[in-house]
Each structure stands twice: as C-alpha cells, then as structure tokens.
Coordinates of C-alpha atoms and ligand atoms in Angstrom, one line a residue:
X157 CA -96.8 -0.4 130.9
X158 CA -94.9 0.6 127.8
X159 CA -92.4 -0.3 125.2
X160 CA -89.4 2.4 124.4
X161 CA -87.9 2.2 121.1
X162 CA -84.5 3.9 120.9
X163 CA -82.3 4.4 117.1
X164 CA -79.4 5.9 118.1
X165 CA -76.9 7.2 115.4
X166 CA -73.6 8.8 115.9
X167 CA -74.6 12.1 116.8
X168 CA -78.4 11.7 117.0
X169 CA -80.8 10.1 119.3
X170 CA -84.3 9.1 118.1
X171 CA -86.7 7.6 119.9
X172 CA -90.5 6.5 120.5
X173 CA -92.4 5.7 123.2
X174 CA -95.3 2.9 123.3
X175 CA -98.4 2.1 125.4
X176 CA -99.5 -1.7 125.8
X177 CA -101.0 -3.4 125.0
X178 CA -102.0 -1.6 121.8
X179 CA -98.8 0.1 121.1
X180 CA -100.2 3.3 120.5
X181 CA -97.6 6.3 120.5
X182 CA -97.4 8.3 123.4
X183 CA -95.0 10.4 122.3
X184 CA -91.8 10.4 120.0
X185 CA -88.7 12.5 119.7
X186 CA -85.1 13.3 118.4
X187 CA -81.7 14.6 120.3
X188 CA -79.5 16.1 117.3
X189 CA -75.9 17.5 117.0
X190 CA -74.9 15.5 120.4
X191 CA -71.2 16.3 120.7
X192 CA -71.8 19.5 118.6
X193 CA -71.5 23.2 120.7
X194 CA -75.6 23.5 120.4
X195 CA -77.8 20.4 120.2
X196 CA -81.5 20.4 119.6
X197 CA -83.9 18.4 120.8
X198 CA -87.9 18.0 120.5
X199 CA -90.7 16.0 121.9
X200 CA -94.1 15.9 120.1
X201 CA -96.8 13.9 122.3
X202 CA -100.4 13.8 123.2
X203 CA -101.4 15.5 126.2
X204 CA -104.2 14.6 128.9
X205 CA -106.8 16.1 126.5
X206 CA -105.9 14.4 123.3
X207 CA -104.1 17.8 122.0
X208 CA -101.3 17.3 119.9
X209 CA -98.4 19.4 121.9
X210 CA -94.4 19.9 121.0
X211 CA -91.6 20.3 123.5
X212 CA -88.5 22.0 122.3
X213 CA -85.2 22.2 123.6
X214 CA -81.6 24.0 122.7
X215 CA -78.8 23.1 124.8
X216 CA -75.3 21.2 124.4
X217 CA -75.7 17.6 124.6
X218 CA -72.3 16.2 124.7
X219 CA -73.0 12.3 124.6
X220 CA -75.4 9.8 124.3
X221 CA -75.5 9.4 128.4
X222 CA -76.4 12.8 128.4
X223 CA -79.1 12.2 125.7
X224 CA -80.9 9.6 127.3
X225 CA -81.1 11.7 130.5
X226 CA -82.8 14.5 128.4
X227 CA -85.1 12.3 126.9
X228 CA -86.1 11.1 130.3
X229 CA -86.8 14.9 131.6
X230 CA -88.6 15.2 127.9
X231 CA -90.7 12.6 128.8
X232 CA -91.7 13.2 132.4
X233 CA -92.0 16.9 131.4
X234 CA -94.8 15.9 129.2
X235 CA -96.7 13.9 131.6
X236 CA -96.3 10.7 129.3
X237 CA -94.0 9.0 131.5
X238 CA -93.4 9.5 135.0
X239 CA -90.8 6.6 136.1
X240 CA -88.5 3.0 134.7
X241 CA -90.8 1.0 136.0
X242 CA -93.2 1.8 133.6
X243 CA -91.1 0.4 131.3
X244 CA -91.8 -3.2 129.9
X245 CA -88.9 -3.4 127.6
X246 CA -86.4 -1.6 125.8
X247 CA -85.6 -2.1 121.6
X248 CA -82.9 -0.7 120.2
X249 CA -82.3 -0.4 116.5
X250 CA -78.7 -2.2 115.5
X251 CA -77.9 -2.0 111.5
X252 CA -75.8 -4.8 111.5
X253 CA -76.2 -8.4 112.4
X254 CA -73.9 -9.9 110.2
X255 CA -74.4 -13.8 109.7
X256 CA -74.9 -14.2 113.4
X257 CA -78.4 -12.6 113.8
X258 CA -81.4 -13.8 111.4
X259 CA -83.9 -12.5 114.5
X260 CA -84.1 -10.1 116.8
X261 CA -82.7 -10.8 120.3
X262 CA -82.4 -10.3 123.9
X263 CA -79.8 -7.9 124.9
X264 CA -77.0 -9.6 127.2
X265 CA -73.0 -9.4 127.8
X266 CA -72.6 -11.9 124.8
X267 CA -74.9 -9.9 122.2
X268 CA -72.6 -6.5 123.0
X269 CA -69.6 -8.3 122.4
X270 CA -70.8 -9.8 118.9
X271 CA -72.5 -6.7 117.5
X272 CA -69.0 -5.0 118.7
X273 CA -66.9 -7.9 116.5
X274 CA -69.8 -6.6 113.5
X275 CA -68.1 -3.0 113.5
X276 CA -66.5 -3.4 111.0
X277 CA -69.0 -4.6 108.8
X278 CA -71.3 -1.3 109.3
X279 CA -68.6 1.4 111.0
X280 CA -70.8 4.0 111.4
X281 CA -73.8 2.8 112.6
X282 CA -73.0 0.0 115.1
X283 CA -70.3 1.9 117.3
X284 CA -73.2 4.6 118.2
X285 CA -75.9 1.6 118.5
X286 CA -74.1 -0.1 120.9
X287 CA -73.8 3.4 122.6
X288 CA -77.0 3.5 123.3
X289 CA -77.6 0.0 124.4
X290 CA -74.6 0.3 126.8
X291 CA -76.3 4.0 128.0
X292 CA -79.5 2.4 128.1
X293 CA -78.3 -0.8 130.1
X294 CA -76.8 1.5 132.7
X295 CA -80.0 3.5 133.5
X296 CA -82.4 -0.1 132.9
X297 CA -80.6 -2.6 134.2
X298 CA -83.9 -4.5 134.8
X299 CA -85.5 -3.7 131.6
X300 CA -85.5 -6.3 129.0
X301 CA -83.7 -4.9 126.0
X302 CA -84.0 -6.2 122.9
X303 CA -81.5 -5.6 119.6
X304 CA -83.8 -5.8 116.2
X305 CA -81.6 -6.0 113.3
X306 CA -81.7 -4.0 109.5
X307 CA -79.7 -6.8 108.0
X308 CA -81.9 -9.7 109.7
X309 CA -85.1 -10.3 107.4
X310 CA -82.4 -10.9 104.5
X311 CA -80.3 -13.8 105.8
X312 CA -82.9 -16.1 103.8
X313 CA -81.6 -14.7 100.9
X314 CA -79.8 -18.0 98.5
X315 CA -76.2 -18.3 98.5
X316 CA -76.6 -17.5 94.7
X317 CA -78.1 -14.0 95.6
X318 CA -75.8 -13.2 98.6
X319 CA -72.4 -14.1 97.2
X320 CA -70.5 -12.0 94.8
X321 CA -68.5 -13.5 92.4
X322 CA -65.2 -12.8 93.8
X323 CA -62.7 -15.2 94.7
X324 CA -64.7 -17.2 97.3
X325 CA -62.1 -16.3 100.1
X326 CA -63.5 -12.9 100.3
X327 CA -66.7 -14.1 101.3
X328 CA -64.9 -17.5 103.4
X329 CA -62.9 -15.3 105.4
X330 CA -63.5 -11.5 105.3
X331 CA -67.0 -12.0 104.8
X332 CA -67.6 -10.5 102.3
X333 CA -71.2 -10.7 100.6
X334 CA -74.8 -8.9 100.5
X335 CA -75.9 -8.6 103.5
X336 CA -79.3 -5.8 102.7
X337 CA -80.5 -3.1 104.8
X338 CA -83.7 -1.7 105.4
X339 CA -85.1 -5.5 106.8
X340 CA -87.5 -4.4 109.4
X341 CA -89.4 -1.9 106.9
X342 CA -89.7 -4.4 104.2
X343 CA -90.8 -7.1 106.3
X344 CA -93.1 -4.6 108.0
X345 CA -94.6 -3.0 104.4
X346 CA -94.9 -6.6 103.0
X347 CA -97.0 -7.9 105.9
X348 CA -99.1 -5.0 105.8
X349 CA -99.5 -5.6 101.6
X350 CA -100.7 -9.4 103.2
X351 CA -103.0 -8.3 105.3
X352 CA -105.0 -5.9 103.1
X353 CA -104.9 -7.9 100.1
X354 CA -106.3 -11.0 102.7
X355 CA -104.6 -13.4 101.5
X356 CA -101.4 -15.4 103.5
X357 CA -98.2 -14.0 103.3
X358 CA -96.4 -17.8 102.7
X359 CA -98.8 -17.5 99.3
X360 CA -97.7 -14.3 97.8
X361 CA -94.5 -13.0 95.8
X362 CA -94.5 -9.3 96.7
X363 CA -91.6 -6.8 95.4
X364 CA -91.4 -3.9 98.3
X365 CA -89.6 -0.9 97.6
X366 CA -88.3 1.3 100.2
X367 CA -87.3 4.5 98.7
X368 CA -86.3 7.5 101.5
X369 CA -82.8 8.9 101.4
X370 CA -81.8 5.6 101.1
X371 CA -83.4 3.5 99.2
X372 CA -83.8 -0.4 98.6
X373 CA -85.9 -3.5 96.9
X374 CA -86.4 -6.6 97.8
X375 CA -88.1 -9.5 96.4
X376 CA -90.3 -11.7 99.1
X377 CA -91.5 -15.1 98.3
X378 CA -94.0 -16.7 100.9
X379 CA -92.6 -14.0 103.4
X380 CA -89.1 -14.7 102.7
X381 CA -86.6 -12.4 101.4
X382 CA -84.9 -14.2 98.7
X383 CA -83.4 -11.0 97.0
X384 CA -82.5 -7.5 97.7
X385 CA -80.7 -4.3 96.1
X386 CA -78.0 -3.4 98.6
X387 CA -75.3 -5.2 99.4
X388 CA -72.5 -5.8 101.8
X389 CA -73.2 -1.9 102.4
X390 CA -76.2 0.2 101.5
X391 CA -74.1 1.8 98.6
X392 CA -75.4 -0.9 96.2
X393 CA -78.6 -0.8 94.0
X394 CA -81.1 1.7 93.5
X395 CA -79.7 5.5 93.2
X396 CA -80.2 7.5 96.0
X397 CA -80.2 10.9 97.7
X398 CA -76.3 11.2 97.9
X399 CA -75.3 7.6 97.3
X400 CA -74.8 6.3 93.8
X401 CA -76.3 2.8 93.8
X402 CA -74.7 0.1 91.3
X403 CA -71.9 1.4 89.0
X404 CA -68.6 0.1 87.8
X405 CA -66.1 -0.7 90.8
X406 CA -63.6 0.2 88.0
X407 CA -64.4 3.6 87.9
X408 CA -62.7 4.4 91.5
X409 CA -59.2 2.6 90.4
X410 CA -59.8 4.8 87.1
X411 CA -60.4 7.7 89.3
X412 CA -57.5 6.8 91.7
X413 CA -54.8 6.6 88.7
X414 CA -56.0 9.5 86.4
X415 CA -57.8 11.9 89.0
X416 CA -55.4 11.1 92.0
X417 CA -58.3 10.6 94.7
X418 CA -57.3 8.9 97.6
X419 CA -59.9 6.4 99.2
X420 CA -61.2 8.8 101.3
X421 CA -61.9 11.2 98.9
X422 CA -63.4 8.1 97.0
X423 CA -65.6 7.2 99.9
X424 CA -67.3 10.7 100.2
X425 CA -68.3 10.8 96.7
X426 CA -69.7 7.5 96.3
X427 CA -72.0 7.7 99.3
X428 CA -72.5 11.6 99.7
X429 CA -71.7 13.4 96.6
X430 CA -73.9 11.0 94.0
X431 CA -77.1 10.2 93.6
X432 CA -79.7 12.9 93.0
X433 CA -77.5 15.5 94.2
X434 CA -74.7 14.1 92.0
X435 CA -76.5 14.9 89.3
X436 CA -78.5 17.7 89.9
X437 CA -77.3 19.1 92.9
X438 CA -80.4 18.5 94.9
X439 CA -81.3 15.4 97.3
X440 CA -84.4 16.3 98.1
X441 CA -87.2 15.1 95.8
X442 CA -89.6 17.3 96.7
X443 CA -87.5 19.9 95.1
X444 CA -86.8 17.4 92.4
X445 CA -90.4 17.1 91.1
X446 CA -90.9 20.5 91.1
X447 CA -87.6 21.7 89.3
X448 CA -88.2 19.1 86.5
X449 CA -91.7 19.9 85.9
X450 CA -90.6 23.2 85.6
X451 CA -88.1 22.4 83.4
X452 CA -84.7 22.0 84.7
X453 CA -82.8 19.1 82.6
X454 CA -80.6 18.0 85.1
X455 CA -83.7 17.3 87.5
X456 CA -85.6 15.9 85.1
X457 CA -82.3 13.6 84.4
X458 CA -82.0 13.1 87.8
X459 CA -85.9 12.1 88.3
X460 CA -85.8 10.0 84.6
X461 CA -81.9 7.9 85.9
X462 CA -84.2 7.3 89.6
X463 CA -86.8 5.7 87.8
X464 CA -84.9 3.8 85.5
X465 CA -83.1 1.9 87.9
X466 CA -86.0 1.5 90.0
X467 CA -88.0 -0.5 86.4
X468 CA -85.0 -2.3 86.3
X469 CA -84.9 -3.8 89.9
X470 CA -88.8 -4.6 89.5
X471 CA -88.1 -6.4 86.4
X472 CA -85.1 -8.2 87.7
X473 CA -87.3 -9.0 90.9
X474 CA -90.3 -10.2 88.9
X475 CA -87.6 -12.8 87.0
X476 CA -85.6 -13.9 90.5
X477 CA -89.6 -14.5 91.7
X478 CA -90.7 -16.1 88.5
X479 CA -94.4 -14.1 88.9
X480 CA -95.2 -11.4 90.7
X481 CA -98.4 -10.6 93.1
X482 CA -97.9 -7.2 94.6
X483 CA -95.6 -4.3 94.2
X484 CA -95.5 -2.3 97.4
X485 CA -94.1 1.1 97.2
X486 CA -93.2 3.3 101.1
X487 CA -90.5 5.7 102.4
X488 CA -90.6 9.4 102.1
X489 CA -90.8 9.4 98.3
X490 CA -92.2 5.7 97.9
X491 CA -95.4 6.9 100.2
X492 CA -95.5 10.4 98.5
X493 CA -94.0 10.9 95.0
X494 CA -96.7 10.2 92.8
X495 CA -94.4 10.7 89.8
X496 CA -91.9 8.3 90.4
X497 CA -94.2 5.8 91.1
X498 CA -95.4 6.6 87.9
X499 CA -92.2 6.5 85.8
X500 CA -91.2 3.3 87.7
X501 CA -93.9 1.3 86.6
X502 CA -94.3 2.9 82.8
X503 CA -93.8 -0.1 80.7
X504 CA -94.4 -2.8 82.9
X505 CA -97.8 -3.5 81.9
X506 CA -96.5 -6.6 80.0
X507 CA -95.7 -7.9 83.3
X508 CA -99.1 -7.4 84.7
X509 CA -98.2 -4.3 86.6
X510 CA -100.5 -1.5 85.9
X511 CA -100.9 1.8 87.6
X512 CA -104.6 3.6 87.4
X513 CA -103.0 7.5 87.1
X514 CA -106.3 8.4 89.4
X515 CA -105.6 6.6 92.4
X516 CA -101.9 7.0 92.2
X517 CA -102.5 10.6 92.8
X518 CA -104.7 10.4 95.6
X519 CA -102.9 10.7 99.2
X520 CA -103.9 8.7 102.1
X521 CA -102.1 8.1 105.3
X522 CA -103.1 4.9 105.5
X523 CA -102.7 2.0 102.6
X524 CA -103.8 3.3 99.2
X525 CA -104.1 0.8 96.7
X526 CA -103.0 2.4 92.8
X527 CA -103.8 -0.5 90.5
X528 CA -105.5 0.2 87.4
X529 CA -108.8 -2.3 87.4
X530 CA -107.7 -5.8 86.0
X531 CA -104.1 -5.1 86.6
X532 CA -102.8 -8.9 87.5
X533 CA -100.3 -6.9 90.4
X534 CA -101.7 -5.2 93.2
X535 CA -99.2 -2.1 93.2
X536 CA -99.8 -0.7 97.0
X537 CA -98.3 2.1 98.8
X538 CA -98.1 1.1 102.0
X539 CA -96.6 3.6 105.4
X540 CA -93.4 1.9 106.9
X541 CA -94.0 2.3 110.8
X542 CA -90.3 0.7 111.7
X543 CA -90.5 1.8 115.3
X544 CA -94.1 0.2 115.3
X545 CA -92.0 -2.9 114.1
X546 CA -89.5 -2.5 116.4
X547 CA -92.2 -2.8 119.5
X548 CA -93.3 -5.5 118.0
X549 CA -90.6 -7.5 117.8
X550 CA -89.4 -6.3 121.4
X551 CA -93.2 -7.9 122.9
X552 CA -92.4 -10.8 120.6
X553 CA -89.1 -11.5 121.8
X554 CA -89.8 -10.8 125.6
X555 CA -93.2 -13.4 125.1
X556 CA -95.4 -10.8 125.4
X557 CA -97.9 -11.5 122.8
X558 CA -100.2 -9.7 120.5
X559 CA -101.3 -10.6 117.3
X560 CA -100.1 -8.5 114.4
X561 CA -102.7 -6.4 113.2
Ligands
ADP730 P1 -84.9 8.7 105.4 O1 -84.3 7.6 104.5 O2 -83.9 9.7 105.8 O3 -85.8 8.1 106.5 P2 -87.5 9.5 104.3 O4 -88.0 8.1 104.2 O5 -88.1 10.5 105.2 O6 -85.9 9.5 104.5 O7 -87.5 10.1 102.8 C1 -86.9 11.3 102.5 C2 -87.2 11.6 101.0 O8 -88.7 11.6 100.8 C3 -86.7 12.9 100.5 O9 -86.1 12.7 99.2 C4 -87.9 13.7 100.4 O10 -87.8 14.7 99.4 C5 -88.9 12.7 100.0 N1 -90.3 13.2 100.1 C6 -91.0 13.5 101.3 N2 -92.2 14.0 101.0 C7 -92.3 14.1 99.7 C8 -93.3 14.5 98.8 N3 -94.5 15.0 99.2 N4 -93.1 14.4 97.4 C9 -91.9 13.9 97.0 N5 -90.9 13.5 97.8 C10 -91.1 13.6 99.1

C-alpha cells in the first residue's frame, strides 16, 4: 500500500509518492506552468533494480484535472504504481487553517467549505489547494484524504505573541493576527533536533529556523510553538528571497502619497521586488555567496542585512524562551549556506551559542551537528522532509500507526 502526498499551487503540481509501512519514496515529481501554452513535467523514481531513473515530459497542461491525470500516467509509466487501490490515503498540503485547524484533518464536504471561507486569509494558496483536493476527491473518492495545515503547529502561540496591537476589532472581527507559516517543517526539524540530541521534546526550548525562499523562526518550548517570525501573511520577519520581512507599515502610505503607487503596485514590491533581490538584484544565495566573497558590496549588504535580522530573531527567541537548548538551522540555505550560519550566530556566544567553523563547513545529508565543544546550545542543521511529514500525519490521522523515527 502507499501514501500520496500532493502540494498543489496555482499553476504547479508537486507531488510524492510513499511505500508503507516505512514511507520510503517511490518516486516524486512536479507538473509546472499548468494553464501556460507549454507545461513541463518530471518524474524521478527508483526502478526495479534500485537505479535512480528521470521521466520527462513537455506538453500543455491546462488544469489541475488534467495534472493529476499525468501524474497518474507518470506513475504507472514508471512501474511504481500500477492502480487507486494501492492507495492508503491521500495528504494534501493546505497553507491556511486559520483559527479553525490546530491539526491536521480528514478531508470531508464540511473541511472544503471552511478552507474555502479561509481564502481570504491566504488568496493564493488555498483557491489552488482546494483545487487539488476537489481534483483528487473526484478520481479517489474512496481514498482517505487528509488536509495538513502550514499555519497549524502555531495556534499554541500566546495571545500576547499572536495579536498585534491594533484596535482589537481587527483581530475580533476581521481576524486579523499572526497566524505563521512554514508549521509542518518546523515541527518536523525540531522533532528531529529531539531525537538526536535524546532527550524529550516536552524538555527542550529549541529555536528552528527555516530559511528557503521564504524564510521563518520560531521559538518551541516543550514542543510547542509559542513564537514565530511571520505573521498574518508570510511577508513578516526575517528578509527573504523577494519579500522584505519586517519594516515600517508607514513606508507604503509614504510611498502611496509621495511616489503615487497604488496597492497593487505596493503589493508586488513588498513580496517580490525586496529582499535579497531588492537589494542586490539576486535571490538566489548561491549566487549571493559567491558575488560577495568576490567582492560585490551590494551582495555582501545583502548577505550582512540577511544575517542581521536572522541574530536578531535568535536573540529575541532566546528572551521569549527565557534559555535556549538548541538552535536548528534547514531549508535550501539553512541546510547549505555555511556562511550565513556563520554570520547569524557571530556574537551570540554570550548566549551560549557557539559555532565550531570546522563542522559548520562540513556537508552531510543527514543531521550535522556545528557546535563548537562546550557550547551550552546545540546549533544543528537538520534536513526538512515536509512531504515525509505530510505522510506522517496522513497515517496518523487515518490510525495507521508508526512510531516517529
Ligand atoms: P523554497 O522556499 O522555494 O522551498 P529552498 O528551501 O529550496 O526554497 O531554498 C532555496 C534557497 O536555498 C535559494 O536561495 C538557494 O540559493 C539556497 N541554496 C540552495 N543550495 C545552496 C547552497 N549550496 N549554498 C547557498 N545557498 C543555497
């Protein structure tokens, strides 16, 4: 039997497919540019032999119904999957739960209709969720599907942390408050930290930083999220690739009077003309690293205003927390940027976090631990594996059990 993980955005399809009861990968892939005049599509699995293999695929895709039909012929072309009934249960990746989901849950009529009532909250990203479950649902309608929510391992943040300090109407009746993103990798990295440090999650305050294209923190006492960086929508907190984190709200009614941008205009620079490529013109921190140790100022301002903010959320974090046990660094540039790992931590050894510049610049695919001896913290880079998570949580919530290794 096996488990099929689908995240499907508004003009992609990604998707991974488990086998039980180990939830090994059997294969995973990605429909792009549905809707677009050319979509692309790949498949990489392993075949009967253990051999790595690749499927490709150029063709026009126009919705997510036909999506999910070529992911089907993807995966009965590679021999990984011949028929539904292989199929133990469905989880779908939904970004938004609002207040109403603090867990993931079973798919039925009265989940669709509350995720729909979330649109709002998270316009892009629920709409072309819910597309796939309904797509999904129509080809499995015996297939347990379950909906695991970004927003849910933060809804035990305080009222304190969640509210902002606007007039409490906002938050009473437009709902209005942090709400966090990213929940399923940083309850998935901070388990992981658990685990290899051997000691019980409810004991430890951990600080787990997810930086990718987008990027968050959160602070996790005894397993529970009581703080994290973004907010009501992932613009808040830490800069990112295109987004600009925290700044002034006061700038865009500055901006509005004395520039003349409109709110869409607004919009599109806030989350996809700032950040990195903001300032430096470049998202990609690959290309980042290397332009500033080559010596381009505006990367190495880029790289120096990443990091900066990043020290600040760990200090903030270690004072929400009162003391802090691990720091757990993942996503693209989390699991591979050595520098900014680096710079993030410089100056924090009063704090008891201490990097040993060694093993920071090791690579492992697995957890590789970067503490300099005697450092009070445990600083860990730790994989995120959020379709791994999402399995999980789809055997949990259909009662099929396995222990979390
Ligand atoms: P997403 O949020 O889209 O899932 P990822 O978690 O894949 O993104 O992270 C993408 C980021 O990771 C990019 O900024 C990319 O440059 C960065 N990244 C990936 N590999 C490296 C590397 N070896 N060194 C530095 N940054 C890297």
């Amino acid at each position: 039997m096996k488990i099929l993980v689908l995240n499907s955005g508004s003009s992609s399809l990604k998707f991974q497919l488990f086998t039980l009861p180990g939830l090994a990968v059997a294969a995973s892939g990605l429909v792009e540019e549905i809707g677009e005049a050319r979509g692309a599509a790949h498949l990489d699995f392993m075949d009967g032999n253990g051999n790595e293999k690749t499927l490709k695929y150029s063709r026009q895709v126009l919705d997510h119904r036909q999506a999910i039909r070529l992911m089907g012929e993807m995966l009965q072309e590679s021999g990984c999957f011949s028929d539904i009934s292989e199929l133990a249960a469905i989880g779908h990746r939904v970004v938004h739960g609002g207040e109403k989901f603090s867990e993931p849950v079973k798919i039925d009529e009265a989940v669709i209709d509350a995720i729909e009532r979330l649109a709002p909250l998270a316009p892009l990203h629920n709409p072309a969720n819910l597309t796939g479950i309904r797509v999904a649902m129509e080809h499995a309608p015996d297939i347990p599907q379950v909906a695991v929510f970004d927003t849910a391992f933060h809804q035990t943040m305080p009222e304190h942390a969640y509210l902002y300090a606007l007039p409490y109407e906002c938050y009473s009746r437009n709902h209005v408050r942090r709400y966090g993103f990213h929940g399923t990798s940083h309850s998935y990295v901070a388990r992981r930290a658990a685990d290899h440090l051997g000691r019980p999650i409810d004991e430890l305050n951990i600080i787990t930083l997810h930086l990718g294209n987008g990027a968050s923190a959160a602070a996790i006492s005894g397993g529970k999220c009581i703080d994290t960086s973004m907010g009501m929508t992932p613009l808040e907190g830490l800069i990112m690739g295109t987004r600009s984190g925290d700044f002034d709200p006061a700038i865009l009614f500055y901006l509005s009077r004395e520039a003349g941008m409109d709110i869409d205009a607004l919009d599109r620079m806030v989350n996809r003309q700032s950040g990195l490529k903001g300032i430096c013109g470049e998202n990609d921190m690959r290309a980042i690293t290397k332009s500033a140790q080559e010596g381009d100022a505006r990367a190495r301002l880029a790289l120096d205003m990443f990091c900066y903010r990043l020290k600040k959320y760990i200090g903030a974090y270690v004072a929400a927390l009162g003391s802090i046990d691990c720091v757990v660094f993942t996503g693209g540039i989390g699991e591979n940027a050595a520098l900014v790992r680096q710079k993030a931590c410089e100056g924090l050894e009063a704090i008891g976090i201490r990097v040993d510049g060694e093993k920071n610049n090791t690579h492992r695919k697995d957890i590789l631990e970067i503490h300099a001896r005697g450092s009070a913290c445990a600083i860990l880079v730790v994989p995120t594996d959020e379709e791994l998570e999402i399995a999980r949580q789809t055997m949990r919530v259909c009662g099929m059990r396995r222990e979390y290794s």
